[in-house]
Coordinates of C-alpha atoms in Angstrom, one line a residue:
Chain B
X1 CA -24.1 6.6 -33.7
X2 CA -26.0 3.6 -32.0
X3 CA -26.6 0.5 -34.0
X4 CA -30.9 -0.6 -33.6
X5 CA -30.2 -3.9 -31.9
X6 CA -27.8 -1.4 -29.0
X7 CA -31.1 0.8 -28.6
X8 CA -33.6 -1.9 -28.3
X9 CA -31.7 -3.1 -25.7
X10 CA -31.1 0.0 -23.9
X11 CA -35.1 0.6 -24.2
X12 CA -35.2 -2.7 -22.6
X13 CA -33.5 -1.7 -20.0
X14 CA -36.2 1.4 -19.6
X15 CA -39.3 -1.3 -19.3
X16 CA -38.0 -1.7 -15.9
X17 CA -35.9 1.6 -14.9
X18 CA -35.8 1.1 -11.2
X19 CA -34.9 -2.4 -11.4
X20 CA -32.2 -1.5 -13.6
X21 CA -31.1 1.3 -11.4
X22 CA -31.1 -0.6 -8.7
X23 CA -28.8 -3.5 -10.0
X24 CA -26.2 -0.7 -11.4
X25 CA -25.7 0.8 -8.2
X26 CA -25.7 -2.6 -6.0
X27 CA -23.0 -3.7 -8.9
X28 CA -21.0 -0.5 -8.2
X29 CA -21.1 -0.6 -4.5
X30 CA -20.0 -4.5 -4.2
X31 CA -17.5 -3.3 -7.0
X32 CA -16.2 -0.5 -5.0
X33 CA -16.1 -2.4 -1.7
X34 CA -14.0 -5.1 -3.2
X35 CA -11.9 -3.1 -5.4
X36 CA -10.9 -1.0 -2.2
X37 CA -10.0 -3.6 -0.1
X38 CA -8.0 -5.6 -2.7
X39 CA -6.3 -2.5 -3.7
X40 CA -5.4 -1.0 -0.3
X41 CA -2.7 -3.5 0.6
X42 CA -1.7 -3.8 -3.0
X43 CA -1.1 0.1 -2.8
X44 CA 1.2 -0.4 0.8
X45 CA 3.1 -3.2 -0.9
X46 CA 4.0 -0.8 -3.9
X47 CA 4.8 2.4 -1.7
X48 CA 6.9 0.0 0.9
X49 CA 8.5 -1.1 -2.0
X50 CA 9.3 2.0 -3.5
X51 CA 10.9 3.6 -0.8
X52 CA 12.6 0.7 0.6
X53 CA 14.5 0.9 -2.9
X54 CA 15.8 4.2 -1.4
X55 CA 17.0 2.6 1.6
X56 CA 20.8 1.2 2.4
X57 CA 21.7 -2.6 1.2
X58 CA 23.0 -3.8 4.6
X59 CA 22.4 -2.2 8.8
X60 CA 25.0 -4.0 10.4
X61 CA 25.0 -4.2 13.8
X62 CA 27.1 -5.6 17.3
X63 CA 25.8 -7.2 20.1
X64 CA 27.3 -9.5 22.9
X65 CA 25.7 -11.2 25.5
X66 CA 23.4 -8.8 27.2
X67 CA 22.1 -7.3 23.5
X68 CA 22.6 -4.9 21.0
X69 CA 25.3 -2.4 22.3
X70 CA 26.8 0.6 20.6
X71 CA 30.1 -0.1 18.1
X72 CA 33.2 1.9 17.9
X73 CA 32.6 4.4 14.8
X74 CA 36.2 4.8 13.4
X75 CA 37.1 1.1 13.8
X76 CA 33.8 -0.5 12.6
X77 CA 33.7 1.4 9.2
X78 CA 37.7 0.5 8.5
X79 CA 36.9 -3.0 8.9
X80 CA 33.6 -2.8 6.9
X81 CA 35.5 -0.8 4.5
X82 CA 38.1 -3.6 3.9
X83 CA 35.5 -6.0 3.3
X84 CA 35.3 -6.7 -0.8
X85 CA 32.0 -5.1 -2.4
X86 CA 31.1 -2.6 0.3
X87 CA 30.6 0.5 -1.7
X88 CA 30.1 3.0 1.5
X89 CA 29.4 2.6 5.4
X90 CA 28.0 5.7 6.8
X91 CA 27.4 5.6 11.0
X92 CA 24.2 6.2 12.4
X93 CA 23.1 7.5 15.7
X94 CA 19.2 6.9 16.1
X95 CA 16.6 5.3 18.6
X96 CA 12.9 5.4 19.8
X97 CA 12.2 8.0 22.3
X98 CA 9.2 9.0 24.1
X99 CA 7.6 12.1 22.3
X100 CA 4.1 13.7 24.0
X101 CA 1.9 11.8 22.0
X102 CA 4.0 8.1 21.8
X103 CA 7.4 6.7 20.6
X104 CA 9.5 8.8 18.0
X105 CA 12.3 7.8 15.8
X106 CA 15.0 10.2 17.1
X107 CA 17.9 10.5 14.4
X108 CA 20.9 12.4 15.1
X109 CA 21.7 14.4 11.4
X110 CA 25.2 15.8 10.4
X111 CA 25.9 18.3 7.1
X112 CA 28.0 16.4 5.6
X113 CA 26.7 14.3 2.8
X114 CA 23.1 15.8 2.9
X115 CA 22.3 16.7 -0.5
X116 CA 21.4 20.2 -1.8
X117 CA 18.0 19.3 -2.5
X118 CA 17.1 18.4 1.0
X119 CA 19.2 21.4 2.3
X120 CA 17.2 24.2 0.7
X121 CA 13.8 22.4 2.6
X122 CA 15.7 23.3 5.7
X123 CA 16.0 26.7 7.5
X124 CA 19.2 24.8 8.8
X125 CA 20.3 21.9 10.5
X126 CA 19.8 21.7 14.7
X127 CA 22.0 23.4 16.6
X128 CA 22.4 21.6 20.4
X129 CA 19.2 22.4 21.9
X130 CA 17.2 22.1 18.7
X131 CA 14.9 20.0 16.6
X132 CA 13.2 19.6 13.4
X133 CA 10.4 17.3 13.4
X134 CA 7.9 15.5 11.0
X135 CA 4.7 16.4 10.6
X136 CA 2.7 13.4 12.6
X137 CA 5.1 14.6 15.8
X138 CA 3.0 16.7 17.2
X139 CA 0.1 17.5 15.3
X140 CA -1.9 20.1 14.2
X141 CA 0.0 22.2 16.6
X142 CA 2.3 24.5 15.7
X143 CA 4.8 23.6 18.9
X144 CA 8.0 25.7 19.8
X145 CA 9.3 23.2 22.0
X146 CA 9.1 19.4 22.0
X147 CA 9.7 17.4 25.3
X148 CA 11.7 14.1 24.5
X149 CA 12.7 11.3 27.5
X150 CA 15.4 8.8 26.7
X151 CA 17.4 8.6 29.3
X152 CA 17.1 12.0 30.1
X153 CA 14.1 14.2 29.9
X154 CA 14.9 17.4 27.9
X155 CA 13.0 20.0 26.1
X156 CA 13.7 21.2 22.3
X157 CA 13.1 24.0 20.2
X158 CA 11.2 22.6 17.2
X159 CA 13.1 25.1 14.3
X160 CA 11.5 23.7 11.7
X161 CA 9.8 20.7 10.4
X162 CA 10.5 18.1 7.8
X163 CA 7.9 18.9 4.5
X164 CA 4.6 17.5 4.8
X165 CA 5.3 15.3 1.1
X166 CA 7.1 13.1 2.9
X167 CA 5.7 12.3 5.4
X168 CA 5.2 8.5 4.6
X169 CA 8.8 8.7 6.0
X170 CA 9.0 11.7 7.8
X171 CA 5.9 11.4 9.9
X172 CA 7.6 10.1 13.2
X173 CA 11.1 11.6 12.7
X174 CA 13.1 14.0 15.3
X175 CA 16.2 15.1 13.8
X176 CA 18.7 16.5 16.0
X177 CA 22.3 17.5 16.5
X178 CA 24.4 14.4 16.6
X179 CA 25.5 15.2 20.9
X180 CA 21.8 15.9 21.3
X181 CA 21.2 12.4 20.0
X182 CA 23.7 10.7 22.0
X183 CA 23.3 12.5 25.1
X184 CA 19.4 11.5 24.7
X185 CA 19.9 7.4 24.4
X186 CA 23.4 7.2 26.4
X187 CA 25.7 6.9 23.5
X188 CA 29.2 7.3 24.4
X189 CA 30.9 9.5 22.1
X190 CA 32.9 8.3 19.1
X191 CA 30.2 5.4 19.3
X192 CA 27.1 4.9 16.9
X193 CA 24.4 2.6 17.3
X194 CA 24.9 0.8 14.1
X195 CA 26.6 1.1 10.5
X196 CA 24.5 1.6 6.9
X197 CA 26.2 -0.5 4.3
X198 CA 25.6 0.0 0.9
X199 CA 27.0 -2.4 -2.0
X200 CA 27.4 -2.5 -5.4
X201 CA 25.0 -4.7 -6.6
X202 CA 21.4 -5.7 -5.5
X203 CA 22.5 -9.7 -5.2
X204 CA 25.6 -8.7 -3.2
X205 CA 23.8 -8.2 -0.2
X206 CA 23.5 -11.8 1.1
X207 CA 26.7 -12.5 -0.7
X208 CA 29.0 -10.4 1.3
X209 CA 27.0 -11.2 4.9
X210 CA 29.5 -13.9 5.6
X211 CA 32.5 -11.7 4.7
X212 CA 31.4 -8.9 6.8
X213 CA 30.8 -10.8 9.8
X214 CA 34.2 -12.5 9.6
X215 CA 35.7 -9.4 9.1
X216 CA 34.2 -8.2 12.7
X217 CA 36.4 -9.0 15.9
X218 CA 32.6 -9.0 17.6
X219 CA 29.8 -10.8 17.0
X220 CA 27.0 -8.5 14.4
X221 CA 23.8 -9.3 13.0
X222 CA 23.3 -7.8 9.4
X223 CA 19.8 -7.1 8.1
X224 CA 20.0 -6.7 4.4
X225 CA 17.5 -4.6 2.4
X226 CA 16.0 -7.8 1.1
X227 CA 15.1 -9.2 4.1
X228 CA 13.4 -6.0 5.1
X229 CA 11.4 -6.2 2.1
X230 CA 10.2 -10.0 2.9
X231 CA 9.3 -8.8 6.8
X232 CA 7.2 -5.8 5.5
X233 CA 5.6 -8.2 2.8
X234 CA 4.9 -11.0 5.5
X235 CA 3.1 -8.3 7.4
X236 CA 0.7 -7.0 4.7
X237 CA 0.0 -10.8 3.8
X238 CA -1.8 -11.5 7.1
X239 CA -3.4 -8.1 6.8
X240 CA -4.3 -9.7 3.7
X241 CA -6.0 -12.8 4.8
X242 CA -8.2 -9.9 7.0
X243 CA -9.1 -8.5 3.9
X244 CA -10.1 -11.6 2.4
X245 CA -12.4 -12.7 5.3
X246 CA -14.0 -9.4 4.6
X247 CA -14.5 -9.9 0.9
X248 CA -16.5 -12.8 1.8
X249 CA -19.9 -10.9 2.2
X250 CA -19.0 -9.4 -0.9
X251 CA -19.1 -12.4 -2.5
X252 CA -22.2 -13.9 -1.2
X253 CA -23.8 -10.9 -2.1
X254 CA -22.9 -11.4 -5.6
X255 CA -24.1 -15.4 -5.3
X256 CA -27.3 -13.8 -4.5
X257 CA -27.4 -10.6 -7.3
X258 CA -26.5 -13.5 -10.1
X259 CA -29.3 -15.9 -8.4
X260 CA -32.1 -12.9 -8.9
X261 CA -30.4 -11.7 -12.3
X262 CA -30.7 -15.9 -14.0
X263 CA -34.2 -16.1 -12.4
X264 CA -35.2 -12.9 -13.6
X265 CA -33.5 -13.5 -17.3
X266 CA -35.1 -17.1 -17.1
X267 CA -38.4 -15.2 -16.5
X268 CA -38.2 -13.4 -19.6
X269 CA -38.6 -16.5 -21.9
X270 CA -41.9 -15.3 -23.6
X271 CA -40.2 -12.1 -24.5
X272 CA -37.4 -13.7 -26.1
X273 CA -40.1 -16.1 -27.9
X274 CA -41.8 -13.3 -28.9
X275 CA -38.7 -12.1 -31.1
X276 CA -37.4 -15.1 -32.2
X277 CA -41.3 -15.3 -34.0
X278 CA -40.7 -11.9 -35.6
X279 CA -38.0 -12.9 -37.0
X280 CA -35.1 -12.6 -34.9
X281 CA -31.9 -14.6 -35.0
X282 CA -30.5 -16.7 -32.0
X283 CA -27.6 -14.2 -32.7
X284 CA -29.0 -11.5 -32.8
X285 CA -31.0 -12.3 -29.5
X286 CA -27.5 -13.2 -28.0
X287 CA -26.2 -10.0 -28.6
X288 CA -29.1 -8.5 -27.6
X289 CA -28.8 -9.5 -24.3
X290 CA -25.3 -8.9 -24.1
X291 CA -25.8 -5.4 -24.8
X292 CA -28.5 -5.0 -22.1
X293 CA -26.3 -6.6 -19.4
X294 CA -22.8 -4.6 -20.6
X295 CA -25.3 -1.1 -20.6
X296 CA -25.5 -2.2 -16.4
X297 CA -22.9 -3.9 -16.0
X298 CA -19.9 -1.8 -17.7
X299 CA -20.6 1.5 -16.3
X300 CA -20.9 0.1 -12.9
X301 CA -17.9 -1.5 -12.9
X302 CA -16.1 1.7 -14.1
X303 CA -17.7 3.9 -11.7
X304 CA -17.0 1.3 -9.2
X305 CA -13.1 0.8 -9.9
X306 CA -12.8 4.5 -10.4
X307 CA -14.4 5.1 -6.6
X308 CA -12.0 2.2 -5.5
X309 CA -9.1 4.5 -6.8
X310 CA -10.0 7.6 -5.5
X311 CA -10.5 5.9 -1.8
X312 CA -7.1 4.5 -1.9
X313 CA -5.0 6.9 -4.1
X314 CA -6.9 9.6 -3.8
X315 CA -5.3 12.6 -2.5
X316 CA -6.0 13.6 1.1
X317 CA -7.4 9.9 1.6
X318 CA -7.7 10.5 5.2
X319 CA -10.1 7.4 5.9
X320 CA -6.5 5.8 5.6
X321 CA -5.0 8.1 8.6
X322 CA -7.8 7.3 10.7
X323 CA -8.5 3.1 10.0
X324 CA -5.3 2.1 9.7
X325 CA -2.1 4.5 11.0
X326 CA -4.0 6.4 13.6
X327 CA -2.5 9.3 12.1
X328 CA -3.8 12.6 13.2
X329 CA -2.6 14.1 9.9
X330 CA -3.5 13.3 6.5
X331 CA -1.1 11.3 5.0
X332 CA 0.7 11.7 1.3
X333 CA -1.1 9.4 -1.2
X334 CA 0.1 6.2 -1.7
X335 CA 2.5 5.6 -5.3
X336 CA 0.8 3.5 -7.7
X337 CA 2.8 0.5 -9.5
X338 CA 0.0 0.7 -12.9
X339 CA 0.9 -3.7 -12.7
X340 CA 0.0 -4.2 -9.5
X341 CA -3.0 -2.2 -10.2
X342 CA -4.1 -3.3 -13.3
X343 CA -4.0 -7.0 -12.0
X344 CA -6.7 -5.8 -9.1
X345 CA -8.8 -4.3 -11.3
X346 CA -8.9 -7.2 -13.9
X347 CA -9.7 -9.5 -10.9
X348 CA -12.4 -7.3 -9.4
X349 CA -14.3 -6.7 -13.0
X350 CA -13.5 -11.1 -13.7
X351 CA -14.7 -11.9 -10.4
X352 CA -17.6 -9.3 -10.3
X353 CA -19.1 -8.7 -14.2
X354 CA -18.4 -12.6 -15.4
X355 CA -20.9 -13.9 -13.7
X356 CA -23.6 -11.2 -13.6
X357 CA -23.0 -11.4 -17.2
X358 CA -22.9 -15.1 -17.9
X359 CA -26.4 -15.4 -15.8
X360 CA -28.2 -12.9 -18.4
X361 CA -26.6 -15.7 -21.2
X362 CA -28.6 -18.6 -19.6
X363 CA -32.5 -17.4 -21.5
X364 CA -30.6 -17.2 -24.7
X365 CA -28.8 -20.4 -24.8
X366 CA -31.8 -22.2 -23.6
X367 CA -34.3 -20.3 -26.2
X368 CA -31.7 -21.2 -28.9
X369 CA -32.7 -24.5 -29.3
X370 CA -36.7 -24.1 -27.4
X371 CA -39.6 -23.9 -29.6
X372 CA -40.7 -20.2 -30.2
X373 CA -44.7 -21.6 -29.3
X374 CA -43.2 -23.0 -26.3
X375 CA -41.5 -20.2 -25.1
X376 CA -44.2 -17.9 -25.3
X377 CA -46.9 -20.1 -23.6
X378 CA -43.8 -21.5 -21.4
X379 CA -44.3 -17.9 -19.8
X380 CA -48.0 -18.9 -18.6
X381 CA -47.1 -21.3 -16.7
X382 CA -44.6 -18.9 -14.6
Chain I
X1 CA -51.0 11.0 -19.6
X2 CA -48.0 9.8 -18.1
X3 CA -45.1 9.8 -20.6
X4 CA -43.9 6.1 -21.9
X5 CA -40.5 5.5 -21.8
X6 CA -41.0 2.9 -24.7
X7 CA -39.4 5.3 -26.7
X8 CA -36.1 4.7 -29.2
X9 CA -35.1 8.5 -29.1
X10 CA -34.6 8.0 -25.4
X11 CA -32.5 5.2 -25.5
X12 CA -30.2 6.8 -28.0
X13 CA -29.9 10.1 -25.0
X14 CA -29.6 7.0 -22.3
X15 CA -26.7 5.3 -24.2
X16 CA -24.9 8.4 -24.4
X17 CA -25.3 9.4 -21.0
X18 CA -24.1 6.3 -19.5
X19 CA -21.0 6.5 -22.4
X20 CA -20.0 9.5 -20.9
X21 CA -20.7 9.0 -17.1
X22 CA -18.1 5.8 -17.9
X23 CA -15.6 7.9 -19.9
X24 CA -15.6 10.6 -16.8
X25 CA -15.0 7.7 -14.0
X26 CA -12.1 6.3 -16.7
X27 CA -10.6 9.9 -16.8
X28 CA -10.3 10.1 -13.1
X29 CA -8.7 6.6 -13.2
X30 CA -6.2 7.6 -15.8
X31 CA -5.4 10.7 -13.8
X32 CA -4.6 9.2 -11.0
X33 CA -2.7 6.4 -12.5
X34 CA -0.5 8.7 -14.6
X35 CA -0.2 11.1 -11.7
X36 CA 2.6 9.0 -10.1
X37 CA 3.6 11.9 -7.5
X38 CA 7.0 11.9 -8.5
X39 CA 8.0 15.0 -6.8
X40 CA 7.3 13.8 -3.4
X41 CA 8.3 10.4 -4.2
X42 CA 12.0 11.9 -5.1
X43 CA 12.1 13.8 -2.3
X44 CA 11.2 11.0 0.3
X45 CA 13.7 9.1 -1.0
X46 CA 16.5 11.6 -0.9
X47 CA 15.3 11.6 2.5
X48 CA 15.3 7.9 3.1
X49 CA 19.1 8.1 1.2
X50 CA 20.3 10.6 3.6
X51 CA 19.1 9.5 7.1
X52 CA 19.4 5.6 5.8
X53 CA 16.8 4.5 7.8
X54 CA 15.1 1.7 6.6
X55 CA 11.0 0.5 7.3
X56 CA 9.0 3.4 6.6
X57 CA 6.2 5.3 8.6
X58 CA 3.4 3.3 6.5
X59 CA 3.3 0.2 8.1
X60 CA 0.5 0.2 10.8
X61 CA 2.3 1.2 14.4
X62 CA 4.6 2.7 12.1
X63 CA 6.1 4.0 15.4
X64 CA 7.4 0.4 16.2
X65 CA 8.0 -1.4 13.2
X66 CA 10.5 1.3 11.8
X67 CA 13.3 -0.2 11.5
X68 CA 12.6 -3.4 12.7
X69 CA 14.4 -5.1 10.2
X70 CA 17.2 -3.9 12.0
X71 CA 16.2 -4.1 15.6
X72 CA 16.7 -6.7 17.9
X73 CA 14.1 -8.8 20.5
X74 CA 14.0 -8.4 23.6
X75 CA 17.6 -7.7 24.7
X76 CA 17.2 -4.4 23.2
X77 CA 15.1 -3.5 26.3
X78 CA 17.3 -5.2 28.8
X79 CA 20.3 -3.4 27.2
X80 CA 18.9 -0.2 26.5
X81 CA 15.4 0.7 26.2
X82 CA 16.0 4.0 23.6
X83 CA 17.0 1.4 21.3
X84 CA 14.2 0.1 18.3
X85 CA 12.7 -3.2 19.5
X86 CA 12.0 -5.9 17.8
X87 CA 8.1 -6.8 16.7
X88 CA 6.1 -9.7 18.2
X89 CA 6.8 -12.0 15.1
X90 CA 10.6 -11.8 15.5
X91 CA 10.8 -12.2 19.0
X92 CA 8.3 -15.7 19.1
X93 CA 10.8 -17.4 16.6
X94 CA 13.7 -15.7 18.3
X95 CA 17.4 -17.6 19.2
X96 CA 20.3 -15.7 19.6
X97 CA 21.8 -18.0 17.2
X98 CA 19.6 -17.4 14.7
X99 CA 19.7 -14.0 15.2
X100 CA 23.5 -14.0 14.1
X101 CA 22.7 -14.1 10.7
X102 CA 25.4 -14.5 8.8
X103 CA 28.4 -14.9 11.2
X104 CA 29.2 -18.2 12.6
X105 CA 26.9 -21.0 14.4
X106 CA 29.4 -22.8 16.5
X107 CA 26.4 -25.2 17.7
X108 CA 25.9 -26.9 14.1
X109 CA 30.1 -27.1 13.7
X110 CA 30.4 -24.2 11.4
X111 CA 33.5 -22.7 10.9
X112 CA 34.9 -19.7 9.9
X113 CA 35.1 -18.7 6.0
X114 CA 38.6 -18.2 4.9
X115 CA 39.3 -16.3 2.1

């Protein structure tokens, strides 16, 4: 099953079982540690960017002097309508509002247009008075009422609540009855506080942005899809020079494991000259120790990567919740892109195994053109 | 006597278990990469499609950022405080010119596009 020169290195390996031990699980660690963190923001990029896909192309909105300020709903989405590659313009009523534990994204949900999918998760939509929240709204508790301030402070009955999968997007969410909604941020009716613009095609979205905003008797900021995207990705970048300050231990570490593993290899001279005189090959001493270093070396990385994957991807990775949301739930597991991924594992195992690896080379190469006498009395001298 | 471990058989059992301790820790992977939770991911963004909201709940402070992409600085809490606000990185580089993004910037001479 094994060839000889795999099992003679593997009973190398056993000459010093601790010591062997011991670098495998400091390789696996360091692996895992560095995997982790170069994963995590990979894994928020992917799931940001999957869902985003799901949101609308263009969120128009007016303002004049003193801010943003509510637009006219029958009058704004004829003149978005008129405008040439708008596909649909659907009003919404939303805003933050104070909830018991913080801010909540109030939204203010109508029948018509909600597909039947989503329906049948429902018990029904809020009637005035009601609520349905997400699952981070108030959590662990199974509330019957819900206390919201806007401009007004009013309680809800909580009828149902939005399902737990989705609560990457659900967590914050109050849905309520569209006069609920405006009553709670002062929205006068027939008003919304901005439009959702969807268009035909992804690259029409900074096309049209001049259009629409001509077409507008007001003045409007738009906020297309794209630039959503780049704000979200501009984010996770400087979380991403955090996590590269904190992948510098990591690496010194590894300076230092590679350090022990040449000396220690460079120590082992007289062994090496002591097959080379039985008659072993250069080559066969090369792959020799190539063997001994992959029997440590693979498995660790593996093991490593694979504890990397279950930390972030993981399902019920609540480490997540508490480190980084300050969720009080556990959150849905993050959607893997296999690219995105693959490219963080092949720099963790390149950055991590290459050079463990390469320092086990260094004996070989030099014992490839040493003398075989002075390679085993070189170890004297040691 | 204590046991040696200079011994072949061994190695051949040692190979073998560290084979299969990797192929174990590469099934896990492969689960969870082919496990791609599609059924929540569908659903979420049925949800996402029907409310049309926009910055999701994953982003740190999720609390303030949704929807940031559409929100305004600091006039939002001037005009009305129920409205989303704008994070700290918008409002430092924040004009009201430049926050009329695509409609007309009388101050450079621009004029109005004509059809």
């Amino acid at each position: 099953m094994f060839s000889t020169l795999q099992i003679w290195a593997f009973r190398d390996l056993l000459r010093r079982p601790y010591e062997s031990l011991l670098l495998g699980i400091t390789l696996t660690l360091t692996i895992a540690i560095v995997g982790t963190l170069l994963l995590f923001p990979r894994a928020v990029q992917d799931t940001l960017n999957t869902l985003l896909k799901a949101s609308p192309s263009i969120v128009l909105r007016r303002f004049d002097a003193a801010g943003f300020c509510p637009l006219p709903v029958p009058a704004s989405v004829r003149v978005a309508q008129t405008v040439v590659g708008v596909v649909s313009v659907r009003p919404r009523i939303w805003g933050l509002v104070n909830g018991p534990d913080g801010l909540l994204t109030m939204v203010g949900v109508q029948k018509e247009g909600m597909p039947e999918g989503l329906a049948s998760q429902l018990t029904r939509l809020p009637e005035r008075g009601e609520v349905i929240i997400g699952f981070g709204v108030v959590a662990g508790q199974s509330a019957g009422t819900l206390q919201l301030e806007g401009v007004i402070r009013q309680n809800y009955q909580v009828i149902d609540r939005l399902p737990e999968k989705t609560s990457l997007f659900t967590h914050d969410l109050v849905l309520m009855n569209p006069e609920d909604a405006r009553q709670l941020i002062s929205l006068p009716k027939g008003y919304a506080s901005d439009l959702a613009i969807d268009v035909f095609h992804e690259g029409e979205q900074d096309a049209i942005l001049s259009d629409l905003a001509a077409a507008f008797s007001w003045p409007v900021r738009c906020v297309t899809r794209r630039q959503s995207q780049g704000i979200s990705a501009s984010r996770l970048n400087r979380a991403r020079t955090l996590v590269a300050i904190t992948v510098i231990p990591a690496v010194l570490a590894l300076c230092l494991l590679v350090a022990v593993n040449t000396r220690k290899s460079m120590g082992r001279q007289s062994d090496l000259g002591i097959m080379k005189a039985t008659g072993w090959t250069t080559g066969d001493i090369i792959r020799f120790q190539m063997y001994r270093e992959l029997f440590v070396c693979l498995p660790s990385a593996v093991v490593g990567i694979c504890l990397s994957f279950v930390l972030v991807y993981g399902p019920g990775a609540s480490w997540v919740a508490d480190f980084f949301f300050g969720w009080k739930t556990i959150p849905p597991s993050f959607y893997l892109e296999t690219t995105g991924a693959a490219t963080v594992v092949l720099e963790v195992a390149a950055l991590m195994l290459v050079p463990v690896i390469a320092s086990a080379f260094l004996p070989a190469l030099k014992g490839a053109t040493s003398d075989v006498h002075d390679m085993i009395k070189g170890a004297g001298r040691r | 006597m204590k046991p040696s471990y200079d011994r072949l058989d061994k190695s051949g059992q040692g190979i073998l278990v560290i084979a299969l301790v990797s192929f174990i820790a590469l099934a896990v992977i492969a689960i969870l990469s082919v496990q791609t939770h599609r059924d929540s991911q569908q659903t979420t963004q049925l949800w996402i499609n029907y409310l049309a909201l926009q910055t999701p709940a994953i982003v740190p402070s999720g609390h303030v950022l949704r929807n940031s992409g559409y929100a305004g600085p600091a006039i939002d809490r001037r005009h009305s405080p129920h409205l989303p606000v704008m994070s700290l990185m918008q409002l430092a580089d924040f004009s009201l010119e430049n926050e009329m993004a695509g409609s007309l910037k009388p101050a450079r001479g621009e004029m109005p596009l004509k059809d």
